[in-house]
CSV table of C-alpha atoms in Angstrom, one decimal:
chain,number,residue,atom,x,y,z
A,1171,MET,CA,-0.2,0.1,-0.2
A,1172,ALA,CA,1.1,3.2,-1.1
A,1173,ALA,CA,2.2,6.0,1.7
A,1174,PRO,CA,0.1,8.7,1.5
A,1175,ALA,CA,1.4,11.9,0.0
A,1176,PRO,CA,2.4,14.9,2.8
A,1177,SER,CA,-0.3,17.5,2.8
A,1178,ARG,CA,0.9,20.9,1.7
A,1179,SER,CA,1.9,23.8,3.8
A,1180,THR,CA,0.2,27.2,3.6
A,1181,ALA,CA,3.4,28.4,2.1
A,1182,GLU,CA,3.5,25.8,-0.2
A,1183,ALA,CA,-0.3,25.8,-1.6
A,1184,THR,CA,0.4,29.7,-1.8
A,1185,LEU,CA,3.7,29.2,-4.2
A,1186,ALA,CA,1.3,26.9,-6.3
A,1187,ARG,CA,-0.9,29.0,-7.1
A,1188,GLN,CA,1.4,32.0,-7.6
A,1189,PHE,CA,3.4,29.7,-10.1
A,1190,ALA,CA,0.3,28.6,-11.6
A,1191,ALA,CA,-0.9,32.3,-12.2
A,1192,LEU,CA,2.5,33.0,-14.2
A,1193,LYS,CA,1.3,32.0,-16.6
A,1194,ALA,CA,4.2,32.6,-19.5
A,1195,LEU,CA,6.5,31.1,-17.2
A,1196,ALA,CA,4.5,28.2,-16.3
A,1197,ALA,CA,3.9,27.5,-19.9
A,1198,THR,CA,7.8,27.0,-20.3
A,1199,PRO,CA,9.3,23.6,-20.1
A,1200,GLY,CA,12.3,24.2,-18.3
A,1201,ARG,CA,10.4,26.0,-15.7
A,1202,ALA,CA,7.3,23.3,-15.0
A,1203,ALA,CA,10.4,21.2,-14.5
A,1204,ALA,CA,12.1,23.3,-12.1
A,1205,PHE,CA,8.6,23.4,-10.2
A,1206,ALA,CA,8.0,20.0,-10.4
A,1207,ARG,CA,11.1,19.4,-8.5
A,1208,PHE,CA,10.8,21.6,-5.7
A,1209,ALA,CA,6.8,20.6,-5.4
A,1210,ALA,CA,8.0,16.9,-4.9
A,1211,SER,CA,9.7,17.4,-2.2
A,1212,GLY,CA,8.4,20.7,-0.8
A,1213,LEU,CA,9.7,23.4,1.7
A,1214,PRO,CA,12.6,21.7,3.3
A,1215,THR,CA,12.4,20.5,6.7
A,1216,ARG,CA,14.6,19.3,9.7
A,1217,ARG,CA,14.2,16.1,8.4
A,1218,ILE,CA,16.4,16.8,5.2
A,1219,GLU,CA,20.1,16.5,6.4
A,1220,ALA,CA,21.7,19.5,5.2
A,1221,TRP,CA,18.2,21.4,6.7
A,1222,HIS,CA,18.7,19.8,10.2
A,1223,TYR,CA,19.1,23.3,11.9
A,1224,THR,CA,17.0,25.1,9.8
A,1225,ASP,CA,13.5,24.3,9.3
A,1226,LEU,CA,12.2,26.2,6.4
A,1227,ARG,CA,9.2,24.5,6.2
A,1228,ALA,CA,7.9,25.6,10.0
A,1229,ALA,CA,9.6,29.5,9.7
A,1230,MET,CA,8.1,30.2,6.3
A,1231,THR,CA,4.4,30.2,7.4
A,1232,ASP,CA,3.5,31.6,4.0
A,1233,ALA,CA,5.0,33.1,0.7
A,1234,ALA,CA,4.7,36.9,0.5
A,1235,PRO,CA,3.0,38.1,-2.6
A,1236,LEU,CA,5.1,38.8,-5.6
A,1237,ALA,CA,6.8,41.8,-6.2
A,1238,PRO,CA,5.5,43.3,-9.6
A,1239,ALA,CA,7.7,44.2,-12.0
A,1240,PRO,CA,9.1,48.3,-11.4
A,1241,ASP,CA,7.4,51.0,-12.6
A,1242,GLY,CA,8.5,54.4,-12.8
A,1243,ALA,CA,8.2,55.2,-9.0
A,1244,ALA,CA,10.2,51.9,-8.0
A,1245,ILE,CA,12.8,52.7,-10.4
A,1246,GLU,CA,13.3,56.2,-8.9
A,1247,ALA,CA,13.5,54.7,-5.4
A,1248,ALA,CA,15.9,52.5,-6.7
A,1249,ARG,CA,17.8,55.4,-8.2
A,1250,ALA,CA,17.8,57.2,-4.8
A,1251,LEU,CA,19.2,53.5,-2.5
A,1252,LEU,CA,22.0,53.5,-5.4
A,1253,ALA,CA,23.0,57.5,-4.7
A,1254,ALA,CA,23.5,56.3,-0.8
A,1255,HIS,CA,25.7,53.6,-1.6
A,1256,ASP,CA,29.5,54.3,-3.1
A,1257,LYS,CA,30.0,52.4,-6.5
A,1258,ILE,CA,32.6,49.4,-6.4
A,1259,GLY,CA,35.0,48.7,-9.6
A,1260,VAL,CA,34.3,49.4,-12.9
A,1261,ALA,CA,30.8,48.7,-13.8
A,1262,ARG,CA,27.6,48.6,-11.9
A,1263,LEU,CA,24.6,46.3,-13.0
A,1264,VAL,CA,21.2,46.6,-11.3
A,1265,THR,CA,18.1,44.5,-10.4
A,1266,VAL,CA,15.1,45.6,-8.8
A,1267,ASN,CA,13.1,43.2,-7.9
A,1268,GLY,CA,14.9,40.3,-9.4
A,1269,ARG,CA,14.6,42.0,-12.9
A,1270,PHE,CA,17.6,43.5,-14.6
A,1271,ALA,CA,17.3,47.3,-14.8
A,1272,PRO,CA,19.6,48.2,-17.4
A,1273,GLU,CA,18.4,52.1,-17.4
A,1274,LEU,CA,20.2,52.4,-13.7
A,1275,GLY,CA,23.7,50.6,-14.6
A,1276,ASP,CA,26.7,51.2,-16.5
A,1277,ALA,CA,27.7,49.7,-20.1
A,1278,PRO,CA,29.6,46.6,-19.6
A,1279,PRO,CA,33.6,46.8,-19.7
A,1280,ASP,CA,35.2,45.8,-22.8
A,1281,GLY,CA,35.6,41.7,-22.7
A,1282,ALA,CA,32.3,41.7,-21.2
A,1283,ALA,CA,28.6,41.2,-22.0
A,1284,VAL,CA,25.7,41.6,-20.3
A,1285,ALA,CA,21.9,40.5,-20.8
A,1286,GLY,CA,18.9,40.0,-19.1
A,1287,ARG,CA,17.1,36.9,-20.7
A,1288,GLU,CA,15.8,33.5,-20.0
A,1289,ALA,CA,17.4,31.4,-17.4
A,1290,ARG,CA,19.4,28.4,-18.6
A,1291,ALA,CA,18.4,25.2,-17.1
A,1292,THR,CA,20.1,23.9,-14.4
A,1293,GLU,CA,18.1,20.8,-13.1
A,1294,ALA,CA,19.6,21.6,-9.8
A,1295,ARG,CA,18.7,18.9,-7.2
A,1296,ASP,CA,18.2,21.5,-4.2
A,1297,ALA,CA,14.3,22.4,-3.8
A,1298,MET,CA,15.0,26.0,-2.9
A,1299,ALA,CA,17.5,26.4,-5.9
A,1300,SER,CA,14.7,24.9,-8.2
A,1301,LEU,CA,12.0,27.3,-6.9
A,1302,VAL,CA,14.2,30.1,-7.8
A,1303,GLU,CA,14.8,28.7,-11.3
A,1304,ALA,CA,11.3,28.4,-11.7
A,1305,MET,CA,9.8,31.7,-10.4
A,1306,SER,CA,12.8,34.4,-11.2
A,1307,PRO,CA,11.0,36.5,-13.9
A,1308,ASP,CA,14.6,36.6,-15.8
A,1309,SER,CA,18.3,35.9,-15.4
A,1310,LEU,CA,20.8,38.7,-15.4
A,1311,THR,CA,23.8,36.9,-17.6
A,1312,VAL,CA,27.3,38.1,-17.1
A,1313,GLU,CA,29.8,36.5,-19.6
A,1314,ILE,CA,33.6,37.4,-19.7
A,1315,ALA,CA,35.2,36.2,-23.3
A,1316,ALA,CA,38.0,33.8,-23.5
A,1317,GLY,CA,41.5,35.5,-22.6
A,1318,ALA,CA,39.7,38.6,-21.5
A,1319,GLU,CA,41.0,40.4,-18.2
A,1320,ILE,CA,38.2,42.9,-16.3
A,1321,ALA,CA,40.9,45.3,-14.9
A,1322,GLY,CA,38.6,46.0,-11.9
A,1323,PRO,CA,35.3,44.5,-10.2
A,1324,ILE,CA,32.1,44.4,-11.5
A,1325,GLU,CA,29.1,44.9,-9.2
A,1326,ILE,CA,25.8,43.4,-9.4
A,1327,VAL,CA,23.6,45.3,-6.8
A,1328,HIS,CA,20.4,43.4,-6.4
A,1329,LEU,CA,17.7,46.0,-5.0
A,1330,ALA,CA,14.4,45.7,-2.9
A,1331,VAL,CA,12.4,48.1,-3.5
A,1332,GLY,CA,8.6,48.2,-2.3
A,1333,GLU,CA,6.5,48.8,0.7
A,1334,GLY,CA,4.9,46.2,2.8
A,1335,ALA,CA,5.4,42.2,2.4
A,1336,PHE,CA,6.6,40.8,-0.7
A,1337,SER,CA,8.6,38.1,-2.1
A,1338,LEU,CA,11.4,38.5,-5.0
A,1339,TYR,CA,13.0,35.8,-7.0
A,1340,SER,CA,16.5,36.7,-8.7
A,1341,TRP,CA,18.8,34.6,-11.1
A,1342,THR,CA,22.0,35.6,-11.9
A,1343,GLU,CA,24.7,33.5,-14.2
A,1344,ILE,CA,28.2,34.6,-14.3
A,1345,ALA,CA,30.4,33.0,-17.3
A,1346,LEU,CA,33.9,32.9,-17.9
A,1347,GLY,CA,35.7,31.6,-20.9
A,1348,ALA,CA,39.0,30.0,-21.2
A,1349,GLY,CA,41.6,31.7,-19.7
A,1350,ALA,CA,39.6,34.6,-18.4
A,1351,ARG,CA,39.8,36.7,-15.3
A,1352,ALA,CA,37.5,38.9,-13.7
A,1353,THR,CA,36.3,39.8,-10.2
A,1354,VAL,CA,32.2,40.3,-9.1
A,1355,VAL,CA,30.9,41.4,-6.3
A,1356,GLU,CA,27.0,41.0,-5.6
A,1357,THR,CA,25.5,43.3,-3.3
A,1358,PHE,CA,22.1,42.7,-1.6
A,1359,LEU,CA,20.1,46.6,-0.9
A,1360,GLY,CA,16.7,47.9,0.5
A,1361,ALA,CA,14.9,44.7,2.1
A,1362,THR,CA,12.7,45.6,4.9
A,1363,PRO,CA,11.5,43.1,7.8
A,1364,ALA,CA,8.3,42.0,5.7
A,1365,VAL,CA,10.7,40.5,2.6
A,1366,GLN,CA,11.1,37.2,1.3
A,1367,ARG,CA,14.3,36.8,-0.9
A,1368,HIS,CA,15.0,34.3,-3.2
A,1369,ALA,CA,18.3,34.4,-4.5
A,1370,ALA,CA,20.6,32.4,-6.9
A,1371,THR,CA,24.0,32.8,-8.9
A,1372,THR,CA,25.5,29.9,-11.3
A,1373,VAL,CA,29.0,30.4,-11.8
A,1374,ARG,CA,30.9,28.3,-14.9
A,1375,LEU,CA,34.4,28.7,-15.4
A,1376,ALA,CA,35.8,27.4,-18.3
A,1377,ARG,CA,39.7,25.7,-18.4
A,1378,GLY,CA,41.6,28.0,-16.8
A,1379,GLY,CA,39.2,30.6,-16.2
A,1380,TRP,CA,39.8,32.7,-13.1
A,1381,LEU,CA,37.3,34.9,-11.0
A,1382,LYS,CA,37.1,36.5,-7.6
A,1383,HIS,CA,33.4,36.6,-6.1
A,1384,VAL,CA,32.5,38.7,-2.8
A,1385,ALA,CA,28.8,38.5,-1.6
A,1386,ALA,CA,27.7,41.2,0.9
A,1387,ILE,CA,24.2,40.7,2.8
A,1388,GLY,CA,23.3,43.6,5.5
A,1389,ASP,CA,20.0,44.8,4.9
A,1390,GLU,CA,16.8,43.5,7.0
A,1391,ALA,CA,14.8,41.0,4.6
A,1392,GLU,CA,12.8,38.6,6.8
A,1393,LEU,CA,14.0,35.3,4.4
A,1394,HIS,CA,17.4,35.8,2.4
A,1395,LEU,CA,17.8,32.4,0.9
A,1396,GLU,CA,21.1,32.3,-1.4
A,1397,SER,CA,22.0,29.0,-3.7
A,1398,GLN,CA,25.2,29.6,-5.4
A,1399,LEU,CA,25.7,26.8,-8.2
A,1400,ILE,CA,29.4,26.6,-9.1
A,1401,ASP,CA,30.8,24.5,-12.1
A,1402,LEU,CA,34.9,24.5,-12.7
A,1403,GLU,CA,36.4,23.2,-15.6
A,1404,ALA,CA,40.3,22.3,-15.7
A,1405,GLU,CA,42.9,25.0,-14.1
A,1406,ALA,CA,39.9,27.2,-13.4
A,1407,GLU,CA,40.0,28.9,-10.0
A,1408,LEU,CA,38.0,30.2,-8.1
A,1409,ASN,CA,38.1,32.6,-4.5
A,1410,ALA,CA,34.6,33.5,-3.1
A,1411,PHE,CA,33.6,35.1,0.0
A,1412,GLY,CA,30.2,35.8,1.6
A,1413,PHE,CA,29.8,38.5,4.3
A,1414,VAL,CA,26.5,38.3,6.5
A,1415,SER,CA,25.3,41.0,8.8
A,1416,GLY,CA,21.7,41.4,8.5
A,1417,GLY,CA,18.4,39.2,7.8
A,1418,ALA,CA,15.9,37.5,10.2
A,1419,LEU,CA,17.0,34.3,8.6
A,1420,ASN,CA,19.6,34.1,6.4
A,1421,ARG,CA,20.4,31.2,4.7
A,1422,ARG,CA,23.7,30.9,1.9
A,1423,GLN,CA,24.4,27.5,0.2
A,1424,ILE,CA,27.1,26.5,-2.1
A,1425,PHE,CA,27.4,23.7,-4.3
A,1426,ALA,CA,30.7,23.7,-5.9
A,1427,ARG,CA,31.8,20.8,-8.6
A,1428,LEU,CA,35.3,20.6,-9.3
A,1429,ALA,CA,35.1,19.0,-12.7
A,1430,GLY,CA,38.5,19.6,-14.4
A,1431,ALA,CA,41.7,18.6,-13.1
A,1432,ASP,CA,44.0,20.7,-11.3
A,1433,ALA,CA,40.6,23.0,-10.6
A,1434,LYS,CA,41.1,25.1,-7.4
A,1435,ILE,CA,38.1,26.8,-5.1
A,1436,ALA,CA,38.8,28.5,-2.0
A,1437,LEU,CA,35.4,29.5,0.0
A,1438,GLY,CA,35.2,31.6,2.8
A,1439,GLY,CA,32.9,34.3,5.0
A,1440,LEU,CA,32.2,35.9,8.0
A,1441,ALA,CA,28.6,36.0,9.7
A,1442,LEU,CA,27.8,38.8,11.9
A,1443,ILE,CA,24.8,37.7,14.1
A,1444,GLU,CA,22.6,39.4,16.9
A,1445,GLY,CA,19.3,39.4,18.6
A,1446,THR,CA,17.2,36.6,17.5
A,1447,ARG,CA,18.6,36.0,13.9
A,1448,ARG,CA,19.8,33.2,12.4
A,1449,ALA,CA,22.3,32.8,9.8
A,1450,ASP,CA,23.3,29.1,8.1
A,1451,THR,CA,25.9,28.5,5.6
A,1452,THR,CA,25.9,25.1,4.0
A,1453,LEU,CA,28.0,24.0,1.3
A,1454,GLU,CA,29.1,20.7,-0.5
A,1455,VAL,CA,32.3,20.5,-2.5
A,1456,VAL,CA,32.6,17.8,-5.1
A,1457,HIS,CA,36.3,17.1,-6.3
A,1458,VAL,CA,35.4,15.1,-9.5
A,1459,ALA,CA,38.7,14.9,-11.4
A,1460,PRO,CA,42.7,14.5,-10.2
A,1461,ARG,CA,44.3,16.9,-8.6
A,1462,GLY,CA,42.0,19.5,-7.1
A,1463,PHE,CA,42.4,22.0,-4.4
A,1464,SER,CA,39.9,23.3,-2.2
A,1465,ARG,CA,40.1,25.3,1.1
A,1466,GLU,CA,36.8,26.7,2.9
A,1467,PHE,CA,37.5,29.0,6.1
A,1468,TYR,CA,34.5,30.7,7.6
A,1469,ARG,CA,34.0,32.7,11.1
A,1470,ALA,CA,31.1,33.6,12.7
A,1471,ILE,CA,30.4,36.5,16.0
A,1472,VAL,CA,27.1,35.4,17.4
A,1473,ALA,CA,25.3,37.5,20.5
A,1474,ASP,CA,22.1,37.8,22.2
A,1475,GLU,CA,20.1,34.8,21.2
A,1476,ALA,CA,21.2,34.8,17.8
A,1477,VAL,CA,22.0,31.2,16.2
A,1478,GLY,CA,24.8,30.6,13.6
A,1479,VAL,CA,25.1,27.4,11.5
A,1480,PHE,CA,28.0,25.9,9.2
A,1481,GLN,CA,27.6,23.1,7.6
A,1482,GLY,CA,30.2,21.6,5.2
A,1483,LYS,CA,31.1,18.8,3.0
A,1484,ILE,CA,33.8,18.1,1.0
A,1485,MET,CA,33.4,15.0,-1.3
A,1486,VAL,CA,36.0,12.8,-3.2
A,1487,ALA,CA,34.7,11.1,-6.4
A,1488,PRO,CA,36.4,7.8,-7.2
A,1489,GLY,CA,39.2,8.6,-9.6
A,1490,ALA,CA,39.8,12.0,-8.1
A,1491,GLN,CA,43.0,11.3,-6.9
A,1492,LYS,CA,45.7,13.7,-5.5
A,1493,THR,CA,42.9,16.2,-4.2
A,1494,ASP,CA,43.9,18.6,-1.5
A,1495,GLY,CA,41.2,19.6,0.9
A,1496,ALA,CA,40.7,21.6,4.0
A,1497,MET,CA,37.9,23.2,5.8
A,1498,LYS,CA,37.6,25.1,9.0
A,1499,SER,CA,34.9,26.9,10.7
A,1500,GLN,CA,35.4,29.2,14.2
A,1501,ALA,CA,33.1,30.9,15.9
A,1502,VAL,CA,32.8,33.3,19.1
A,1503,LEU,CA,29.8,33.2,21.0
A,1504,LEU,CA,29.3,36.9,22.9
A,1505,SER,CA,26.1,35.4,25.3
A,1506,PRO,CA,25.1,32.5,27.1
A,1507,GLN,CA,22.2,32.2,24.8
A,1508,ALA,CA,23.7,32.5,21.9
A,1509,GLN,CA,24.2,29.5,19.7
A,1510,MET,CA,26.6,27.9,16.7
A,1511,ASN,CA,26.0,24.5,15.0
A,1512,ALA,CA,28.9,23.2,13.3
A,1513,LYS,CA,29.1,20.2,11.0
A,1514,PRO,CA,32.0,19.4,9.2
A,1515,GLU,CA,31.9,16.3,7.0
A,1516,LEU,CA,34.4,14.1,4.2
A,1517,GLU,CA,33.1,11.6,2.0
A,1518,ILE,CA,36.3,10.3,0.5
A,1519,PHE,CA,36.2,7.3,-2.1
A,1520,ALA,CA,39.8,7.7,-3.6
A,1521,ASP,CA,42.7,6.6,-1.9
A,1522,ASP,CA,45.7,9.2,-2.6
A,1523,VAL,CA,44.2,12.0,-1.4
A,1524,ILE,CA,44.8,14.9,1.8
A,1525,CYS,CA,42.1,16.2,3.2
A,1526,GLY,CA,41.2,17.9,6.9
A,1527,HIS,CA,38.5,19.5,8.5
A,1528,GLY,CA,38.1,21.2,11.9
A,1529,ALA,CA,35.4,23.6,14.2
A,1530,THR,CA,35.9,25.6,17.2
A,1531,VAL,CA,33.3,27.6,19.1
A,1532,ALA,CA,34.5,29.7,22.2
A,1533,SER,CA,33.5,33.0,23.7
A,1534,ILE,CA,36.2,35.6,24.2
A,1535,ASP,CA,39.3,34.8,26.2
A,1536,PRO,CA,38.6,36.8,29.3
A,1537,GLU,CA,42.8,37.0,30.2
A,1538,MET,CA,42.5,38.7,27.0
A,1539,ILE,CA,39.7,41.2,28.1
A,1540,PHE,CA,42.1,41.6,31.3
A,1541,TYR,CA,45.5,42.2,29.5
A,1542,LEU,CA,43.7,45.0,27.4
A,1543,GLN,CA,41.9,46.7,30.4
A,1544,SER,CA,45.2,46.5,32.6
A,1545,ARG,CA,47.0,49.0,30.0
A,1546,GLY,CA,44.0,51.6,30.3
A,1547,ILE,CA,41.4,50.1,27.2
A,1548,PRO,CA,37.9,50.3,28.2
A,1549,LYS,CA,36.4,46.9,28.5
A,1550,GLU,CA,33.9,47.4,25.8
A,1551,GLU,CA,36.7,48.7,23.5
A,1552,ALA,CA,39.1,45.9,24.4
A,1553,GLU,CA,36.3,43.1,23.2
A,1554,ALA,CA,35.7,45.1,20.0
A,1555,MET,CA,39.5,45.3,19.2
A,1556,LEU,CA,39.4,41.4,19.8
A,1557,LEU,CA,36.5,41.3,17.6
A,1558,ASP,CA,37.4,43.0,14.8
A,1559,ALA,CA,41.0,41.1,14.5
A,1560,PHE,CA,38.8,38.0,14.7
A,1561,GLY,CA,37.0,39.2,11.8
A,1562,ALA,CA,39.7,40.7,10.0
A,1563,GLU,CA,41.7,37.7,9.7
A,1564,ALA,CA,38.7,35.9,7.9
A,1565,ILE,CA,38.0,38.9,5.8
A,1566,ALA,CA,41.8,38.7,4.6
A,1567,LYS,CA,41.0,35.6,2.7
A,1568,VAL,CA,39.6,38.0,0.0
A,1569,ASP,CA,42.7,38.9,-0.7
A,1570,ASP,CA,41.7,42.4,-2.6
A,1571,ASP,CA,42.8,45.4,-0.7
A,1572,ALA,CA,40.2,47.3,-1.7
A,1573,LEU,CA,37.4,44.7,-1.6
A,1574,ALA,CA,38.7,43.6,2.2
A,1575,GLU,CA,38.9,47.3,2.8
A,1576,GLY,CA,35.0,47.9,2.3
A,1577,LEU,CA,34.3,44.6,4.2
A,1578,ARG,CA,36.2,45.8,7.2
A,1579,ALA,CA,34.2,49.2,7.3
A,1580,ARG,CA,31.0,46.8,7.7
A,1581,LEU,CA,32.3,45.0,10.3
A,1582,ALA,CA,33.2,48.5,12.6
A,1583,ALA,CA,30.0,49.2,11.8
A,1584,TRP,CA,28.6,46.4,13.0
A,1585,LEU,CA,30.8,46.3,16.4
A,1586,ALA,CA,30.3,50.2,16.5
A,1587,GLY,CA,26.5,49.6,16.4
A,1588,ARG,CA,26.5,46.4,18.6
A,1589,ASN,CA,28.6,48.8,21.3
A,1590,LEU,CA,25.7,51.4,21.1
A,1591,ARG,CA,22.8,48.8,21.5
A,1592,THR,CA,24.6,47.1,24.6
A,1593,GLU,CA,25.2,50.7,26.4
A,1594,ALA,CA,21.6,51.5,25.7
A,1595,ASN,CA,20.6,48.5,27.4
A,1596,ALA,CA,22.5,48.8,30.6
């Protein structure tokens, strides 16, 4: 006797109605297949191992209404948001509520092509990546020609514009041709506490491609669910960093596949979590070919009653000999109520590899605080100095002075804001 099908949650039923109402999208075979993959499993729960610490089905009680296409007023509101944000790099590209808005950005630099178009099908196994593939109104695609070297960062600003509760879906594609070199910064701005953001970025590097990628999330979305789908060919190299300092429930999930021999990937991040926020970083790095090299280094500062999550898995397939993989997660807890859940994993099916992982969770060493206080530094300032050093070491993995300086400024602002809130509550 077949087991009964699980009932839909309120949010899942709303999502099904929303997708059906998007008649042009629902009629597209690739999008229909993507939504079918999502519907087959529904919103993830703790029963799914990769979501053990973040029960999305319980947290997402309903799906907010879909954000409409931006009108003139929304474009002007977006322009005002951009004016308050310093431009990064040689070109700025902008999306508004998941839609490419070329009138708000720059022309791409030589060697790069930019377009808003139908997203390429990915057949992603993850339910939430499949949902974004189905629901995103279009795709912002950035292609770097083979052999091209972009002189400075390309900034992609994802703006959430509107009042009240709404949800938005954005799909970004970054593709580098053989031997191309580029830096891309994705910044998420404007979301208020009623906004549900679903974002996905695909990264494809052809042979010998080199990409530095930074994502910064600092606004106040109710949900920030972000997926990165990465594929590296032979001798390709990716250095990616995620900076998280906002959002009530923030989950960044990374699925990386080192498909070619001698591919290299370095993943890192810093999460600053306070109040009752939850920040979840979950990643899977799959070595398919020989001599792959991977490093993962993540840090978190967790205050008040906030919850941090790090789940990392390195998988080495049969035949991926000479793989070199290492993973580390470190967290500082600033209150007895703060939580950090860390679960690094290795799955190795080759016998000539070097792989390891480690995780630490601790509070600030009181002897360090005492040492600084004994030299006339107030306790709050001493704590901020130590936390700044802790965070700065993670940011240094970006290996770009200009980008690192901007991230360190965000860290300093968060620490200063936390000190002000602590003093106000004293």
